[in-house]
PDB file of C-alpha atoms and ligand atoms in Angstrom:
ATOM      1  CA  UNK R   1       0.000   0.000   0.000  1.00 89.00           C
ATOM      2  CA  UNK R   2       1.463   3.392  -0.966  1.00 87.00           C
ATOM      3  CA  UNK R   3       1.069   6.317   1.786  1.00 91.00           C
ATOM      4  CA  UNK R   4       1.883   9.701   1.104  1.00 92.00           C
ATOM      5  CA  UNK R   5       4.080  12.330   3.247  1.00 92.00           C
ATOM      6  CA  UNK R   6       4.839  15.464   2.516  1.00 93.00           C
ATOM      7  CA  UNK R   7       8.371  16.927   2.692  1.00 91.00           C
ATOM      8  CA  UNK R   8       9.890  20.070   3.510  1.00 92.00           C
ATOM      9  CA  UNK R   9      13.468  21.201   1.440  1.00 91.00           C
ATOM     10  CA  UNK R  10      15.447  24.657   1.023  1.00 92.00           C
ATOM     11  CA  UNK R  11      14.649  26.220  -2.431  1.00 94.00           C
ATOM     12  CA  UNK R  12      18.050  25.714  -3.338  1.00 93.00           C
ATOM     13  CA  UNK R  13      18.306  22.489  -2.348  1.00 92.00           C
ATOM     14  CA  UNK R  14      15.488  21.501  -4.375  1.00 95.00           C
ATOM     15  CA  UNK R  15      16.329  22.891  -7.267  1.00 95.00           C
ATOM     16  CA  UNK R  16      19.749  20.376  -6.860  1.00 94.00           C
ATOM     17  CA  UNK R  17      17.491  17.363  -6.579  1.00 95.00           C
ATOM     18  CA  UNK R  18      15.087  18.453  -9.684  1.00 95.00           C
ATOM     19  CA  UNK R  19      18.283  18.675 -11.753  1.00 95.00           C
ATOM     20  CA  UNK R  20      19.613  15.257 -10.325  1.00 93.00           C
ATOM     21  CA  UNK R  21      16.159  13.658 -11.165  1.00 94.00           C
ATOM     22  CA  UNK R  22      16.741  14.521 -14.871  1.00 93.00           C
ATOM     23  CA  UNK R  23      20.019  13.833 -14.964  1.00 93.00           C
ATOM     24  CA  UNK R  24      18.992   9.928 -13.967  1.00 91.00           C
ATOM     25  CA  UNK R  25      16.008  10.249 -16.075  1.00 92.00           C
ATOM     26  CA  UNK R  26      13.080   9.600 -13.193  1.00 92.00           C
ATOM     27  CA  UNK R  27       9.927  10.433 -14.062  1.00 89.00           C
ATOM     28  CA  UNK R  28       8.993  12.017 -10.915  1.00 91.00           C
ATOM     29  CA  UNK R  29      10.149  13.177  -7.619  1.00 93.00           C
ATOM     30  CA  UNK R  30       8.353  10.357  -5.531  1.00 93.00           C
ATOM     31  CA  UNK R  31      10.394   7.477  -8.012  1.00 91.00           C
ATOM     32  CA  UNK R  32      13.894   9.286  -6.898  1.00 93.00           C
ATOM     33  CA  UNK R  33      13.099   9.143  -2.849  1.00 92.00           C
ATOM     34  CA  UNK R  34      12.277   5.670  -3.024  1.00 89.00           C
ATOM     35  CA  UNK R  35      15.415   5.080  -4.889  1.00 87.00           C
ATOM     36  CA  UNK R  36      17.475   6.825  -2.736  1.00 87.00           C
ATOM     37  CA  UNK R  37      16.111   5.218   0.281  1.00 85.00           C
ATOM     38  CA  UNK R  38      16.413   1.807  -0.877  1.00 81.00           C
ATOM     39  CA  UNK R  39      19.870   2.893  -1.996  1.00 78.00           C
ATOM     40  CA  UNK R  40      20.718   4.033   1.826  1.00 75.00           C
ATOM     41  CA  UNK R  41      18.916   1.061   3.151  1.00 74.00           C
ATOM     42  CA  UNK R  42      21.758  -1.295   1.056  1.00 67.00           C
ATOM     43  CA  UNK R  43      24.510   1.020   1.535  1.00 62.00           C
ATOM     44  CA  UNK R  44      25.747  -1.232   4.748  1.00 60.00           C
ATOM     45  CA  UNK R  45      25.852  -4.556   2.757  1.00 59.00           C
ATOM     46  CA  UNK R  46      27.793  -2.282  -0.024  1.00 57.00           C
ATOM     47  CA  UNK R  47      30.485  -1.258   2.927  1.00 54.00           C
ATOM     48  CA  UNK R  48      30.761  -4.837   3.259  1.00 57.00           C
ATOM     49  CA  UNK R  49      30.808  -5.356  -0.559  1.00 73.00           C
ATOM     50  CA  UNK R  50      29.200  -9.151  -0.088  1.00 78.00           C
ATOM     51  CA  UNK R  51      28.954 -11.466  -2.874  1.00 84.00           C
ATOM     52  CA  UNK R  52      25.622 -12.013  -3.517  1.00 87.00           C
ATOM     53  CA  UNK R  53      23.319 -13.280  -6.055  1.00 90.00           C
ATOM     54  CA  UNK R  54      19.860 -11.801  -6.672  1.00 92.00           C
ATOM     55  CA  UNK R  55      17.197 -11.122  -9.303  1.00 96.00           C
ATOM     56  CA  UNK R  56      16.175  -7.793 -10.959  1.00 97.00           C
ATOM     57  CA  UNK R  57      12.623  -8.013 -12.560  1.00 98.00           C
ATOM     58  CA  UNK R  58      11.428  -5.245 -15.273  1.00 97.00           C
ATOM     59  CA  UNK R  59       8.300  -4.551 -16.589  1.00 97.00           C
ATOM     60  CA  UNK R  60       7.762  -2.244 -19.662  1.00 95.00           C
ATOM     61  CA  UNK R  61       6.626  -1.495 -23.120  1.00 93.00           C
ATOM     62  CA  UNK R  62       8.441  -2.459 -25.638  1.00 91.00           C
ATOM     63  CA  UNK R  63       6.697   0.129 -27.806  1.00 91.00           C
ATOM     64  CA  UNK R  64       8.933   2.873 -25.896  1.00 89.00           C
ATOM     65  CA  UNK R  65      11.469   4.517 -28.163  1.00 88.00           C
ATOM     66  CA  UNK R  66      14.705   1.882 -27.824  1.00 93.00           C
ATOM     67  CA  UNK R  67      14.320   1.085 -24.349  1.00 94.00           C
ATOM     68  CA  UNK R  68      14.170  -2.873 -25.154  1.00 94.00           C
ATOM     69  CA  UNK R  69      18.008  -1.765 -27.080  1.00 95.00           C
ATOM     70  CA  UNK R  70      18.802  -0.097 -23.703  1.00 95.00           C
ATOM     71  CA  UNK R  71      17.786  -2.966 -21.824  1.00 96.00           C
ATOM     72  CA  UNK R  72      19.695  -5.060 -23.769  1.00 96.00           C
ATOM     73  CA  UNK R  73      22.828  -2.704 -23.765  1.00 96.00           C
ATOM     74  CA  UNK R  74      23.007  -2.422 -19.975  1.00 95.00           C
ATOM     75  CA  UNK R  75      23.105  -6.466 -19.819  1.00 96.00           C
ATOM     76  CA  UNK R  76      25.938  -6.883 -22.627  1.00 97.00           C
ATOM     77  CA  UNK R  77      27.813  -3.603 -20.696  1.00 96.00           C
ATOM     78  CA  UNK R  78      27.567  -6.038 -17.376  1.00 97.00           C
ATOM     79  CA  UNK R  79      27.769  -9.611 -18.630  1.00 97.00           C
ATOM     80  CA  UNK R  80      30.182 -10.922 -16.090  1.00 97.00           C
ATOM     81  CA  UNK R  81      27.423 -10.550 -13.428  1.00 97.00           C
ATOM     82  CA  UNK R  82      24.591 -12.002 -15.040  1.00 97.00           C
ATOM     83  CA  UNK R  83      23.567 -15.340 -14.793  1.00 97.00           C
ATOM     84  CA  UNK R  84      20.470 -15.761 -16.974  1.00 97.00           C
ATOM     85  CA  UNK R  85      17.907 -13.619 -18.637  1.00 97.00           C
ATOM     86  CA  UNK R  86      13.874 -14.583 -19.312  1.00 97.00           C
ATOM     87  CA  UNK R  87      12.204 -12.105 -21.357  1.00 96.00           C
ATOM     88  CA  UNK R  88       8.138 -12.811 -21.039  1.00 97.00           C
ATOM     89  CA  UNK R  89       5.846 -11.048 -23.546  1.00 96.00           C
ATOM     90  CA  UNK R  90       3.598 -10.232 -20.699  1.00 95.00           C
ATOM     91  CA  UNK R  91       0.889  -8.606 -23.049  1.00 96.00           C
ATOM     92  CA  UNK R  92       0.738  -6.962 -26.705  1.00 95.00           C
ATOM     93  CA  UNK R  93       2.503  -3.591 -25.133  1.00 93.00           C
ATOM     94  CA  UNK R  94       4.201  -4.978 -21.917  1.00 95.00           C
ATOM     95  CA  UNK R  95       7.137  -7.342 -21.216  1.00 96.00           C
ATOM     96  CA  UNK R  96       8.429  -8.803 -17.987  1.00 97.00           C
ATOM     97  CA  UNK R  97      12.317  -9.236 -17.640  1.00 97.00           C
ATOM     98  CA  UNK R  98      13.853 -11.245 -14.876  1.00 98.00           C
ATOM     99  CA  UNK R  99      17.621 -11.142 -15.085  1.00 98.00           C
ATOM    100  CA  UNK R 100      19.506 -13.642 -12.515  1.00 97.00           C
ATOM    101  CA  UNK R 101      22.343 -11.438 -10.810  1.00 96.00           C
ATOM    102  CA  UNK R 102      25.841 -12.945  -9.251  1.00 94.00           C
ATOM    103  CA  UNK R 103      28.245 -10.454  -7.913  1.00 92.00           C
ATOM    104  CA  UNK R 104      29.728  -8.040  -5.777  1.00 89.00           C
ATOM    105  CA  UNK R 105      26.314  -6.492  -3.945  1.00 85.00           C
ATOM    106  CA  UNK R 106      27.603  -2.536  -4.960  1.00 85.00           C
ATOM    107  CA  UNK R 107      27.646  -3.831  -8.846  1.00 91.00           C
ATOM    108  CA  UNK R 108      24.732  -6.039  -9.155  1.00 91.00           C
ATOM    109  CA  UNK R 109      22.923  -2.888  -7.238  1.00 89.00           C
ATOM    110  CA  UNK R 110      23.992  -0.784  -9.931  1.00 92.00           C
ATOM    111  CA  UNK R 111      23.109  -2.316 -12.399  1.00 96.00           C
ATOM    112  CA  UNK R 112      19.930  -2.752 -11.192  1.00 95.00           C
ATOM    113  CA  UNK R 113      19.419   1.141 -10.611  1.00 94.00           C
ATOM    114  CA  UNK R 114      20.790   1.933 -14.046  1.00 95.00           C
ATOM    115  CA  UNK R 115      18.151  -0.711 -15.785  1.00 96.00           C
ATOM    116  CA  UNK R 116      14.843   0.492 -12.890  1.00 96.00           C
ATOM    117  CA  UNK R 117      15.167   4.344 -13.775  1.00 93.00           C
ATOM    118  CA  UNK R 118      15.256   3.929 -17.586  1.00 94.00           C
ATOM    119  CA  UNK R 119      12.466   5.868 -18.985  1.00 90.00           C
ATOM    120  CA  UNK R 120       9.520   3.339 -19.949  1.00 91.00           C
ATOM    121  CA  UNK R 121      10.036   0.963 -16.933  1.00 95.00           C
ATOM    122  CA  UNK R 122       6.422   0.533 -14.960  1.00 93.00           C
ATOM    123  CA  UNK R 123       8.235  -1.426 -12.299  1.00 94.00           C
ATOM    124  CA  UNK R 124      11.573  -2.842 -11.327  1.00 96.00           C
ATOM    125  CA  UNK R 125      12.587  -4.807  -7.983  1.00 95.00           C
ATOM    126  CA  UNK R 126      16.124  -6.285  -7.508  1.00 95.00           C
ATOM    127  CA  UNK R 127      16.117  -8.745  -4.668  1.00 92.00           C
ATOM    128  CA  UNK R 128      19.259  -9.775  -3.097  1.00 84.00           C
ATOM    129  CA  UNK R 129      20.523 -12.843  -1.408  1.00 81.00           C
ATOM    130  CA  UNK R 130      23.527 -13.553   0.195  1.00 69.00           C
ATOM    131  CA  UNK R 131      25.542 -16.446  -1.631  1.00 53.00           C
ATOM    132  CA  UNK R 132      26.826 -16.881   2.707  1.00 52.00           C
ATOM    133  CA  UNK R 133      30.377 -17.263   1.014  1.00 54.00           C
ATOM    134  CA  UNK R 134      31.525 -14.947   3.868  1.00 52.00           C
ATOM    135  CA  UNK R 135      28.989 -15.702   6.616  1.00 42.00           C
ATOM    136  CA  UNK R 136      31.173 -16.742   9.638  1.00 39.00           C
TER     137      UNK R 136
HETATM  138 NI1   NI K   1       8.354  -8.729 -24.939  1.00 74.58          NI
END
């Protein structure tokens, strides 16, 4: 269930964060916050830098202007940490894609933000497991 807050930021301050949401390309403010909170919620497994495997799922149209090539180009750019891709034509405009991840946690977390804030994607999730190679 989404909830909504409101949030209070210094004029200049905001204007930073506007030009850091195009910059990445989010659609809207509410898509960058949850991004960056996720990203501080992982940042402690990142100071560890854990190997870990894990699985980033996309869903978007395919009808939106070369985002199945930048899909594509992201994986080829990061081939050494992917395991296995499944593309599902969900629908005649959507497509699910669930990539299988293996790597240091800071890349395969990368990757995954690079691929969730390309413009067209309705939905991404990267979920990450421990491969317990370091678990004492
Ligand atoms: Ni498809």
């Amino acid at each position: 269930m989404l909830k909504r807050f409101s949030i209070s930021l210094d004029e200049d301050l905001l204007e930073d964060f506007d030009l850091f949401i195009r910059q990445r390309r989010y659609e809207n403010r509410s898509e960058a916050i949850r991004d960056l909170i996720r990203k501080s919620f992982v940042k402690d497994e990142w100071a560890a830098d854990k190997d870990v495997m894990g699985v980033i799922s996309l869903v978007y149209d395919h009808h939106q202007h070369q985002l199945q090539e930048k899909v594509t180009e992201q994986q080829h750019d990061h081939h050494h940490l992917i395991v296995s891709t499944t593309h599902v034509h969900m629908d005649h405009d959507n497509c699910l894609e669930v990539i299988i991840v293996r790597g240091k946690a800071r890349d395969v977390q990368e990757l995954a933000d690079q691929l969730i804030s390309l413009r067209g994607v309705r939905d991404g999730k990267l979920a990450m497991s421990s491969t317990g190679k370091h678990l004492h």
